[in-house]
Coordinates of N, CA, C and O in Angstrom, one line a residue:
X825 N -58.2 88.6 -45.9 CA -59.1 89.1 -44.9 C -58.6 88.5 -43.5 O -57.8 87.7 -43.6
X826 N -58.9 88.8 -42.4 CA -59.1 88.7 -41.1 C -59.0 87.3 -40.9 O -58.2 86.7 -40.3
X827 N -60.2 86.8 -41.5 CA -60.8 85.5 -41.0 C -59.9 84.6 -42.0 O -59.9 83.4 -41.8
X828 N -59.3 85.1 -42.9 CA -58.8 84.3 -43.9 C -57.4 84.1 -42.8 O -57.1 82.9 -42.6
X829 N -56.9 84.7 -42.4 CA -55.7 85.0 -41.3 C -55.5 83.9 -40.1 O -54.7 83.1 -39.9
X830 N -57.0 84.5 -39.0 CA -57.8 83.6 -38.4 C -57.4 81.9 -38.6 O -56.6 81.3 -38.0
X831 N -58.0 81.7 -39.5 CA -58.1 80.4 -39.7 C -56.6 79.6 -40.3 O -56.4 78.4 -40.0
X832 N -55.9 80.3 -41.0 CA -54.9 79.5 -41.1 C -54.1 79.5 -40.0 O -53.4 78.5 -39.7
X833 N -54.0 80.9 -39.0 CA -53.5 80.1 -37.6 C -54.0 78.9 -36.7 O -53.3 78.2 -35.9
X834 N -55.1 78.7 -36.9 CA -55.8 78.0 -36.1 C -55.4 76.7 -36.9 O -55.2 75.6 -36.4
X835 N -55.2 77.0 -38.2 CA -54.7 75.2 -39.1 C -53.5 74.8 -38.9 O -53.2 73.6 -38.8
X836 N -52.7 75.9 -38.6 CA -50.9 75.6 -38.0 C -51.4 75.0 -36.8 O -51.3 73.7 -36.8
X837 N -51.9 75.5 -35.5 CA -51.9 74.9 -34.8 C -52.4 73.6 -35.0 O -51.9 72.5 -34.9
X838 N -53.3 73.7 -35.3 CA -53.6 72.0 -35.2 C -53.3 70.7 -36.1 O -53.8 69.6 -36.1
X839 N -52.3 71.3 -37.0 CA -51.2 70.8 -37.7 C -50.2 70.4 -36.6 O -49.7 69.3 -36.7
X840 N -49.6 71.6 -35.2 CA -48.8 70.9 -34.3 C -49.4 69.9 -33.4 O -48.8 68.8 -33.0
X841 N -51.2 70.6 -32.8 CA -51.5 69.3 -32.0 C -51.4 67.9 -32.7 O -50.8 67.0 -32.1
X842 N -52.0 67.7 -33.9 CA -52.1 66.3 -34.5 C -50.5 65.8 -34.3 O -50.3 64.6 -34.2
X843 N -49.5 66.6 -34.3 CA -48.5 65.6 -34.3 C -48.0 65.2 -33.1 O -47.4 64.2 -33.1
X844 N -48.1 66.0 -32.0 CA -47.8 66.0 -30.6 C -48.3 65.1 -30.2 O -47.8 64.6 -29.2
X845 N -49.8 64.4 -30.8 CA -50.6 64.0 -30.2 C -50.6 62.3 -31.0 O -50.9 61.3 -30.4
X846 N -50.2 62.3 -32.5 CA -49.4 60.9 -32.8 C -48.0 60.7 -32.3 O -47.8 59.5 -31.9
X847 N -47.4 61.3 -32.3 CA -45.9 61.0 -31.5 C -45.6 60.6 -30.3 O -44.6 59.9 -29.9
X848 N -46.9 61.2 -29.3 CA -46.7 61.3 -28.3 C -46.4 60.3 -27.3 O -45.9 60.5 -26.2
X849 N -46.8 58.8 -27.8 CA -47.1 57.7 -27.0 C -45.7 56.9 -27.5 O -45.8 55.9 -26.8
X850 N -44.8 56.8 -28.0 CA -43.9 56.8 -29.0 C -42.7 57.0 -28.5 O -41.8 56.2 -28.4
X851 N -42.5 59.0 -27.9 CA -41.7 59.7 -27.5 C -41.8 59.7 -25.7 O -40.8 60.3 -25.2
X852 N -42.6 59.3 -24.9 CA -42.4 58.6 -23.9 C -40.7 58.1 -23.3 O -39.7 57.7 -24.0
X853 N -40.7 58.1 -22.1 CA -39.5 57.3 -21.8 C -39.3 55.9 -21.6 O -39.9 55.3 -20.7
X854 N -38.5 55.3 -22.3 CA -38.6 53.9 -22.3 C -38.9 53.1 -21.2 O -39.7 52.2 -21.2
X855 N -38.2 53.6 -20.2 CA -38.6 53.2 -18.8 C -40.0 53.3 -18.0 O -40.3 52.6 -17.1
X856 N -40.6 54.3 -18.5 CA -42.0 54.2 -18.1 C -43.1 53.0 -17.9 O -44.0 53.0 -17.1
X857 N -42.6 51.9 -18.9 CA -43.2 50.4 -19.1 C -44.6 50.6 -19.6 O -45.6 49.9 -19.4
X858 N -44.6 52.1 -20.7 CA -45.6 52.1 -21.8 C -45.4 51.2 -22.7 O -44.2 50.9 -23.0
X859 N -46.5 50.5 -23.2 CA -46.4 50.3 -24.8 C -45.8 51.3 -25.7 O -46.0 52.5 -25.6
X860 N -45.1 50.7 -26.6 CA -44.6 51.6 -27.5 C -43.8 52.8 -27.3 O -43.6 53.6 -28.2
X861 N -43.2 52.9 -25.8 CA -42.2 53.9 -25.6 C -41.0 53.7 -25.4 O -40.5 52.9 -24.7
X862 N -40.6 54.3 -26.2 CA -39.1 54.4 -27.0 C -38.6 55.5 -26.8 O -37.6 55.6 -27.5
X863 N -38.9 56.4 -26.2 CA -38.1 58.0 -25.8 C -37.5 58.0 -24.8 O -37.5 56.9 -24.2
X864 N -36.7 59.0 -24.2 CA -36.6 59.4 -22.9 C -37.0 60.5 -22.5 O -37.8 61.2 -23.1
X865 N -36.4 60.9 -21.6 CA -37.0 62.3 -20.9 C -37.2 63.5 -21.8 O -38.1 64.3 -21.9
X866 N -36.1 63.6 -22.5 CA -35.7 64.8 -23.2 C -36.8 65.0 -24.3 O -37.3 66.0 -24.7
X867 N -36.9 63.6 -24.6 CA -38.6 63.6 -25.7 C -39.2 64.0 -25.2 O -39.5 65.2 -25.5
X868 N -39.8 63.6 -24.3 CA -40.9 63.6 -23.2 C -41.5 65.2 -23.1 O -42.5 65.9 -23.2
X869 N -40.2 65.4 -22.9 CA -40.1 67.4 -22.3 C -40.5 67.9 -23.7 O -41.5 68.5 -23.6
X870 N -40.0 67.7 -24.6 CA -40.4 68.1 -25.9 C -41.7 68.0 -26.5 O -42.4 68.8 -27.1
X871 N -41.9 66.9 -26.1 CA -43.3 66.9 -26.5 C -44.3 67.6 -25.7 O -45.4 68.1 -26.2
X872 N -43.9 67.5 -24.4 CA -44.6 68.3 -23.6 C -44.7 70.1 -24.0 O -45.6 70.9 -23.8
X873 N -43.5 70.3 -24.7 CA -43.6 71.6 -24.7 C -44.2 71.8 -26.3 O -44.6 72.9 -26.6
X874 N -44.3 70.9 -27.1 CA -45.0 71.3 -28.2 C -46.8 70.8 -28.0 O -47.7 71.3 -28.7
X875 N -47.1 70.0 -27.1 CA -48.8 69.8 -27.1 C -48.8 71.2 -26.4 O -49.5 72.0 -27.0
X876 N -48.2 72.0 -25.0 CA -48.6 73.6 -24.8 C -48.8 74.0 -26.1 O -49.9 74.0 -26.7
X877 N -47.5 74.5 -26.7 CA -47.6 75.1 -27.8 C -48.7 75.1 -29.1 O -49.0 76.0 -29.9
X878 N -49.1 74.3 -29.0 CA -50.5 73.7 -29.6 C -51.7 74.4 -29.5 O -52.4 74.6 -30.4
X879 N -51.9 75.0 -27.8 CA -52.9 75.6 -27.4 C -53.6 76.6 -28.1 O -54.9 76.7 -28.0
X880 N -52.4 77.6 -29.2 CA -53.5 78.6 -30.2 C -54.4 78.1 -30.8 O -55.0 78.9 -31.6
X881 N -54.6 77.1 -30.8 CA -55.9 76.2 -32.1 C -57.0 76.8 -31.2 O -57.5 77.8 -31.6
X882 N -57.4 76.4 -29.9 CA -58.6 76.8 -28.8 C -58.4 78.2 -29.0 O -59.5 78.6 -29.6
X883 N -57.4 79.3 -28.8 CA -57.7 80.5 -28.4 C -57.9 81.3 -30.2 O -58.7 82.2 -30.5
X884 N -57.0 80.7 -31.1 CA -58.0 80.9 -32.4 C -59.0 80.9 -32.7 O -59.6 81.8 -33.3
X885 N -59.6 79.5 -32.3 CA -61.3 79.6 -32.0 C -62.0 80.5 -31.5 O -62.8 81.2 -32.2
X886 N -61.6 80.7 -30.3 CA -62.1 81.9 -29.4 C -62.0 83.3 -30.0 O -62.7 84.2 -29.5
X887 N -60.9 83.5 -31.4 CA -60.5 84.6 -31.7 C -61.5 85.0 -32.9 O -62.0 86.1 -33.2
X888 N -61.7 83.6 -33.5 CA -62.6 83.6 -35.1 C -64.1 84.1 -34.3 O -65.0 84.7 -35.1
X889 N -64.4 84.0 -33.0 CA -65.8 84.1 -32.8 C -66.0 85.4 -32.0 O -67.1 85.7 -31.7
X890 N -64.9 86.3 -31.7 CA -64.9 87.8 -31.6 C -64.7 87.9 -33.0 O -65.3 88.9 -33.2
X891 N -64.1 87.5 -34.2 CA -64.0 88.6 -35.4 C -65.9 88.3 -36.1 O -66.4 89.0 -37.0
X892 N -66.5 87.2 -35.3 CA -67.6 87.3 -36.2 C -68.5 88.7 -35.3 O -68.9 89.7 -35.9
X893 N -68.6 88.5 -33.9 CA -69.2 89.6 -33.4 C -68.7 90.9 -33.9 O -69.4 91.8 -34.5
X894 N -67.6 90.9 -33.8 CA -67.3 92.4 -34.2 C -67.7 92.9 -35.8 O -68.0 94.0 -36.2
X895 N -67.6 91.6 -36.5 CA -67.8 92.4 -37.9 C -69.2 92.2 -38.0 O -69.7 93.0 -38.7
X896 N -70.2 90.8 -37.4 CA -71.7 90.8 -38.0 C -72.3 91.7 -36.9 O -73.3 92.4 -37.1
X897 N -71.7 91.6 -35.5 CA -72.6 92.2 -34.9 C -72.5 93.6 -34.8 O -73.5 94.3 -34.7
X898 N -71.3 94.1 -34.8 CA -71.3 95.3 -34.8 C -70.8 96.0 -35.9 O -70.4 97.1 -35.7
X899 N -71.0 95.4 -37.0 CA -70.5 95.9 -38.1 C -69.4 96.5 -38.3 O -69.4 97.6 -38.9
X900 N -68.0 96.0 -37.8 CA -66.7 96.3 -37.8 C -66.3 96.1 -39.6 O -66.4 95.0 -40.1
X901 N -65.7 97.3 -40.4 CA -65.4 96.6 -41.4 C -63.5 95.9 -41.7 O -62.6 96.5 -41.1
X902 N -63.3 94.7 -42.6 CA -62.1 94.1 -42.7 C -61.2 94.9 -42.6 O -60.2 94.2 -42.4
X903 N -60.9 96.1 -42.7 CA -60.5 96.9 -42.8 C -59.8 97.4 -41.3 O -58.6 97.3 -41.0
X904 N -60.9 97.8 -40.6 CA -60.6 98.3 -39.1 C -60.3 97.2 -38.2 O -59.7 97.3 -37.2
X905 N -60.9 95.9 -38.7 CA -60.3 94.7 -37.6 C -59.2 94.5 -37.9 O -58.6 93.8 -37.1
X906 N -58.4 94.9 -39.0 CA -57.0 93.7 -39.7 C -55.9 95.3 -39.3 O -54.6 95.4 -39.4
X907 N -56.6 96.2 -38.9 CA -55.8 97.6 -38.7 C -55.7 97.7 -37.0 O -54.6 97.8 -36.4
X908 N -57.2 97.5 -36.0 CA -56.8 97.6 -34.8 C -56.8 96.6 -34.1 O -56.3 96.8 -33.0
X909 N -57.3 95.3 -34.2 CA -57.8 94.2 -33.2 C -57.0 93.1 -33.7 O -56.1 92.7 -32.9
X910 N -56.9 92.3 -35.4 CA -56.7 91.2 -36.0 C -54.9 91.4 -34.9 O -54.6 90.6 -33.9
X911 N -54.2 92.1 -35.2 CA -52.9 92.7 -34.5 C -52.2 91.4 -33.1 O -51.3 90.6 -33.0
X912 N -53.7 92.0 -32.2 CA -54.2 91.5 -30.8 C -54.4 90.5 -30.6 O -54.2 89.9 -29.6
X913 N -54.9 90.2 -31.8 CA -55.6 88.7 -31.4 C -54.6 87.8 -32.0 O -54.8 86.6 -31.7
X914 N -53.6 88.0 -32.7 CA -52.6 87.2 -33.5 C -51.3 87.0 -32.3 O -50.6 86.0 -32.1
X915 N -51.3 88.3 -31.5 CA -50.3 88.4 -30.4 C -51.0 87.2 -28.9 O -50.4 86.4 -28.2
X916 N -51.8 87.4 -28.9 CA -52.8 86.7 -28.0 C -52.7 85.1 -28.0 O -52.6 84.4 -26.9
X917 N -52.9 84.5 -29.5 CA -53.4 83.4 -29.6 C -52.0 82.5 -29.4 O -52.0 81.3 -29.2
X918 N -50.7 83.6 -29.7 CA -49.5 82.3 -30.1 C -48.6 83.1 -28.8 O -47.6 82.5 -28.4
X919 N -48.9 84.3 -28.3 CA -48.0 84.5 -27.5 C -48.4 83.6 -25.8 O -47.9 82.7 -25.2
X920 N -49.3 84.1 -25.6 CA -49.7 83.5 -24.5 C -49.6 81.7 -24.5 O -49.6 81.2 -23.4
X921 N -49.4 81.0 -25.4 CA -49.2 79.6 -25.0 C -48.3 79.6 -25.4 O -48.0 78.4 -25.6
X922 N -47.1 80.5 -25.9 CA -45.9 80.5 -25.9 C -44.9 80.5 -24.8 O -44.1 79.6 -24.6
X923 N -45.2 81.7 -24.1 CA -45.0 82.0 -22.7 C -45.2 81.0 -21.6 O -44.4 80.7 -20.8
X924 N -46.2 80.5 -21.8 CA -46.3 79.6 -20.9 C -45.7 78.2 -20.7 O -45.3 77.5 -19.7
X925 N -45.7 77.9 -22.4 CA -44.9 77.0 -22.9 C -43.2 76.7 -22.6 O -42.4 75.7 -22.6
X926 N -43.3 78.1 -22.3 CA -41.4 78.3 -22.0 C -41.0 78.5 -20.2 O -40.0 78.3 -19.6
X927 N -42.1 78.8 -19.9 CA -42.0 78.7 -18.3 C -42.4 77.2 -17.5 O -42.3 76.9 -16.3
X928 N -42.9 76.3 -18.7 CA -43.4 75.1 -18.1 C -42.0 74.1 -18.6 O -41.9 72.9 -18.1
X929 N -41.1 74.8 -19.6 CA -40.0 73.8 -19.7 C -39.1 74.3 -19.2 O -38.1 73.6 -19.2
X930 N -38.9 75.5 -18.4 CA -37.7 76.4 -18.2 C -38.0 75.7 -16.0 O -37.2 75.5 -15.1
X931 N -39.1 75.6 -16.2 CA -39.4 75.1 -14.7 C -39.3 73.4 -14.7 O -39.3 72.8 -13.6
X932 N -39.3 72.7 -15.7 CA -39.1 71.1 -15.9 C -40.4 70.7 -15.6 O -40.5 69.5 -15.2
X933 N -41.6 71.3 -15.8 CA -43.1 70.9 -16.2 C -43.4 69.2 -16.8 O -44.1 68.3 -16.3
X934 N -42.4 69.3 -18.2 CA -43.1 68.5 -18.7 C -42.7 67.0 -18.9 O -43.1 66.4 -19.9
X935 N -41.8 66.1 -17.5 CA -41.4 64.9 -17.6 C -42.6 64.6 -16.8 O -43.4 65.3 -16.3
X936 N -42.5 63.1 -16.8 CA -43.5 61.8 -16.1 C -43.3 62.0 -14.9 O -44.2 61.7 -14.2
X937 N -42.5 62.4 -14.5 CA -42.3 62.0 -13.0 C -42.6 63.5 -12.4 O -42.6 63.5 -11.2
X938 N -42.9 64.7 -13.1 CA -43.5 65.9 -12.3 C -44.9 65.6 -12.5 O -45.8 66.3 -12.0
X939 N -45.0 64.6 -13.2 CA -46.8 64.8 -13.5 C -47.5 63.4 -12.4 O -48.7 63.0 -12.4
X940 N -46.5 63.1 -11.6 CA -47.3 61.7 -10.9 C -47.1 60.4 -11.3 O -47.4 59.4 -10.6
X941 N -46.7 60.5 -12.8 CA -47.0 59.2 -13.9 C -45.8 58.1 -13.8 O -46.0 57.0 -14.3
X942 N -44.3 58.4 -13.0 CA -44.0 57.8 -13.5 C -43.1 56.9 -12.6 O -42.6 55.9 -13.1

C-alpha cells in the first residue's frame, strides 16, 4: 500500500539521519580543536551532504499526512493514490533534498569555515 511505501521511505531516511548525526562529531576536521575530531574537510563536506540528504524523513512525514487526508478525508482509494499522487510524493520527498544537497556541495556549503565555525 501507499502508506506501507510512505513509511519505509521515511525509515531510510532516518536510518541516514541517525548516522550523519553519530558520525558527525567524529568526521569533523582535526583542526577545528573539537573533541573527538579526526576528519578533515572532505568528511566534513560529506557529512554535510548526507545530514541534507537526510531531509526526506520531515517531508515523508509531511507526505504520510496528505496520504491520510486524501484517503480518510476524502476517501481516495489505495488504488488511485499509489496510481496518481504516491508517484509525486516519492519524487518530492527524495528529489527536492537531493537537489539541494548537490547544489550545497557543488557550491562548497558544507565546510566549517563557510558556516562561521571555524
Amino acid at each position: 500500500t501507499p502508506y506501507t511505501r510512505l513509511l519505509l521511505g521515511m525509515s531510510v531516511a532516518d536510518i541516514v539521519f541517525s548516522t550523519t548525526v553519530s558520525v558527525g562529531g567524529f568526521v569533523r576536521p582535526r583542526d577545528s580543536h573539537r573533541v573527538y575530531a579526526f576528519g578533515n574537510d572532505t568528511t566534513c563536506s560529506v557529512n554535510g551532504f548526507f545530514t541534507q540528504l537526510s531531509f526526506p524523513s520531515m517531508l515523508y512525514n509531511a507526505m504520510l499526512q496528505y496520504y491520510f487526508l486524501l484517503s480518510a478525508g476524502f476517501g481516495w482509494s489505495n488504488e488511485d493514490l499509489s496510481k496518481w499522487v504516491e508517484p509525486l510524493m516519492h519524487a518530492f520527498s527524495i528529489g527536492f533534498p537531493f537537489v539541494t544537497a548537490t547544489v550545497g556541495a557543488i557550491l562548497g556549503a558544507y565546510s566549517e569555515t563557510m558556516l562561521g565555525m571555524g
